[in-house]
Structures are given as C-alpha cells and as structure tokens.
Amino acid sequence: MLPTPKKYFVTAAAAEGLTKLNAFDNALLAARIGNVNIIRVSSILPPGTEYDPDLVFPPGSLVPTAYGYITSDVPGELIAAAVGVGISRESFGVIMEFSGWCTREEAQAKVEQMIREAFARRGMVVVETKVAAVEHRVERTGCALAAVPLWY
C-alpha cells in the first residue's frame, strides 16, 4: 500500500513547440511539472491531502498526476484544458479533468459540472472546489494542459 499523499496543487498552462510532444513538454514546464516523471492516475484525492500552491518537486521524481491535455497543429485553432478538485466533508476528494476545442471558460464550466455530478452520484457534499484552466490559440503546434500533481 502506498502512503497517503501529503500535498497537491492545481495547475494549468499552454505552450507552443516544434512538434506535439515538444508542445506537451513545454506546457508541462510552464505548469511547473516538466522536470519530473508524471504518472497518470485517476480521479480521487486521498484523505488528508493538503493544498500547497507553492509545492516544488525534486527533479526526476515520480509524481502521481491527474491531468488532461490537448495538442493541435492547426494554426488559429482554440484549445483549452481544465482540472478541478472537489473536497468533501466525508474525507476524500474527487478530481475531474477536461480538454477540448473550446474557451477557457467553457472548459472550466465543464469541469465544475463534472465535479457536481461525481459528488451527487456518491451522495456527498462539496465543501470546497479548486479549479485551474487555460486556453490557447495555436500558432503552429500548441498544447493546453491542466493537472493535479500529488506529492507523497
């Protein structure tokens, strides 16, 4: 059994690159998680995890991360990504991610709707929500990314 994460933050960033992978890497760097090895996880924030917007990871660390992203190489296209964390009274939280061809506001609204649905389905009450969202107008090859990195 893994230890419970001690800290997390929400982040969103967009970037350009020569290729889709470079754009993704540059968005990770802009989101402050580019020098770690992110491990994609699903959408539950473990009990007792504290929000720390200034969290810094040692380079090369393995960092469990819930994230959504979109890349595009169509100049002029608008892309967006959002992530949200809903915190419950019951102890744990729910993380939702979204990315698509839309505005930042539309991506954020979608994530907030997804959090409400997830909590309703579980019969839980949301007491706090943290959301990060970004949009990007593609110049050549771009990426919009939103993430919740967890630190154990």
Coordinates of C-alpha atoms in Angstrom, one line a residue:
M1 CA 0.0 0.0 0.0
L2 CA 1.3 3.4 -0.9
P3 CA 1.5 6.2 1.7
T4 CA -1.2 8.9 1.5
P5 CA -0.2 12.0 -0.4
K6 CA 0.7 14.8 1.8
K7 CA 0.3 17.7 -0.7
Y8 CA -1.2 18.7 -4.0
F9 CA -1.8 21.7 -6.2
V10 CA -3.8 22.5 -9.3
T11 CA -2.1 24.0 -12.4
A12 CA -2.9 24.8 -16.0
A13 CA -0.6 26.1 -18.8
A14 CA -0.3 26.2 -22.5
A15 CA 2.7 26.3 -24.8
E16 CA 3.9 26.0 -28.4
G17 CA 6.6 23.6 -29.6
L18 CA 8.1 22.3 -32.9
T19 CA 6.1 19.0 -32.5
K20 CA 3.1 18.0 -30.5
L21 CA 5.4 16.2 -28.0
N22 CA 7.5 19.3 -27.6
A23 CA 4.4 21.4 -27.1
F24 CA 3.2 19.0 -24.4
D25 CA 6.7 19.1 -22.8
N26 CA 6.7 22.9 -22.9
A27 CA 3.3 23.0 -21.3
L28 CA 4.5 20.7 -18.5
L29 CA 7.4 23.1 -17.9
A30 CA 5.1 26.1 -17.8
A31 CA 2.8 24.2 -15.4
R32 CA 5.8 23.6 -13.1
I33 CA 5.8 19.8 -13.6
G34 CA 8.2 19.5 -16.6
N35 CA 11.2 18.1 -14.8
V36 CA 9.5 15.2 -13.1
N37 CA 8.1 11.9 -14.3
I38 CA 4.4 12.2 -14.1
I39 CA 2.4 9.0 -13.6
R40 CA -1.2 9.3 -14.8
V41 CA -3.7 8.5 -12.1
S42 CA -7.5 8.5 -12.0
S43 CA -9.7 10.9 -10.1
I44 CA -9.7 10.5 -6.3
L45 CA -7.8 12.9 -4.0
P46 CA -6.9 10.8 -0.9
P47 CA -8.0 11.8 2.6
G48 CA -5.7 14.2 4.5
T49 CA -4.0 15.7 1.4
E50 CA -3.2 19.4 1.9
Y51 CA -3.3 22.0 -0.8
D52 CA 0.1 23.7 -1.4
P53 CA 0.2 26.1 -4.3
D54 CA 4.0 26.6 -3.8
L55 CA 4.9 22.9 -3.9
V56 CA 8.2 22.1 -5.7
F57 CA 9.3 18.6 -6.7
P58 CA 12.8 17.3 -6.8
P59 CA 13.8 16.8 -10.5
G60 CA 13.3 13.3 -11.7
S61 CA 10.7 12.4 -9.0
L62 CA 7.9 10.1 -9.8
V63 CA 4.8 12.2 -9.3
P64 CA 1.2 10.7 -9.5
T65 CA -0.8 13.2 -11.5
A66 CA -4.4 13.5 -12.7
Y67 CA -4.3 15.6 -15.9
G68 CA -6.0 16.4 -19.2
Y69 CA -4.4 17.9 -22.2
I70 CA -5.0 18.6 -25.9
T71 CA -2.5 19.3 -28.7
S72 CA -3.1 20.7 -32.1
D73 CA -1.1 21.6 -35.2
V74 CA -3.9 23.6 -36.8
P75 CA -2.9 27.3 -36.8
G76 CA -5.7 29.5 -35.4
E77 CA -7.5 26.7 -33.6
L78 CA -8.6 27.4 -30.0
I79 CA -7.9 24.7 -27.5
A80 CA -8.4 24.5 -23.7
A81 CA -7.9 22.3 -20.7
A82 CA -9.2 22.4 -17.1
V83 CA -8.9 20.5 -14.0
G84 CA -10.9 20.7 -10.8
V85 CA -10.7 19.2 -7.3
G86 CA -13.8 18.9 -5.2
I87 CA -13.3 18.4 -1.5
S88 CA -15.9 16.6 0.6
R89 CA -16.8 16.6 4.3
E90 CA -16.5 12.9 4.2
S91 CA -12.7 13.0 3.9
F92 CA -11.6 12.4 0.3
G93 CA -12.0 14.5 -2.8
V94 CA -12.7 14.0 -6.5
I95 CA -10.6 15.3 -9.3
M96 CA -12.0 15.9 -12.8
E97 CA -10.1 16.8 -16.0
F98 CA -11.3 18.1 -19.3
S99 CA -9.7 19.2 -22.6
G100 CA -11.2 20.2 -25.9
W101 CA -11.8 22.8 -28.7
C102 CA -13.4 25.5 -26.6
T103 CA -12.7 28.5 -24.4
R104 CA -11.1 28.5 -21.0
E105 CA -14.5 29.4 -19.5
E106 CA -16.2 26.5 -21.3
A107 CA -13.6 24.1 -20.1
Q108 CA -13.8 25.4 -16.5
A109 CA -17.7 25.1 -16.6
K110 CA -17.4 21.5 -17.8
V111 CA -15.1 20.5 -15.0
E112 CA -17.3 22.2 -12.4
Q113 CA -20.3 20.3 -13.8
M114 CA -18.4 17.0 -13.7
I115 CA -17.4 17.6 -10.1
R116 CA -21.1 18.3 -9.1
E117 CA -22.2 15.1 -10.9
A118 CA -19.4 13.0 -9.3
F119 CA -20.4 14.2 -5.8
A120 CA -24.1 13.7 -6.4
R121 CA -23.5 10.2 -7.6
R122 CA -21.6 9.4 -4.4
G123 CA -24.2 11.1 -2.2
M124 CA -21.5 13.5 -0.9
V125 CA -21.4 17.3 -0.4
V126 CA -18.8 19.5 -1.9
V127 CA -17.4 21.9 0.6
E128 CA -14.6 23.4 -1.4
T129 CA -13.5 23.4 -5.1
K130 CA -10.2 24.4 -6.7
V131 CA -10.0 24.8 -10.5
A132 CA -7.3 25.7 -12.9
A133 CA -8.0 26.3 -16.6
V134 CA -6.2 27.6 -19.7
E135 CA -7.0 28.3 -23.3
H136 CA -4.5 28.6 -26.2
R137 CA -4.8 29.9 -29.8
V138 CA -2.5 27.7 -31.8
E139 CA 0.2 29.4 -33.7
R140 CA 2.0 26.4 -35.2
T141 CA 1.8 23.4 -32.8
G142 CA 0.3 24.0 -29.4
C143 CA -0.8 22.3 -26.2
A144 CA -3.2 23.2 -23.4
L145 CA -2.7 21.2 -20.2
A146 CA -4.3 21.1 -16.7
A147 CA -3.1 18.9 -13.9
V148 CA -3.3 18.0 -10.2
P149 CA 0.1 16.6 -9.1
L150 CA 0.2 14.7 -5.8
W151 CA 3.2 14.5 -3.6
Y152 CA 3.7 11.5 -1.3

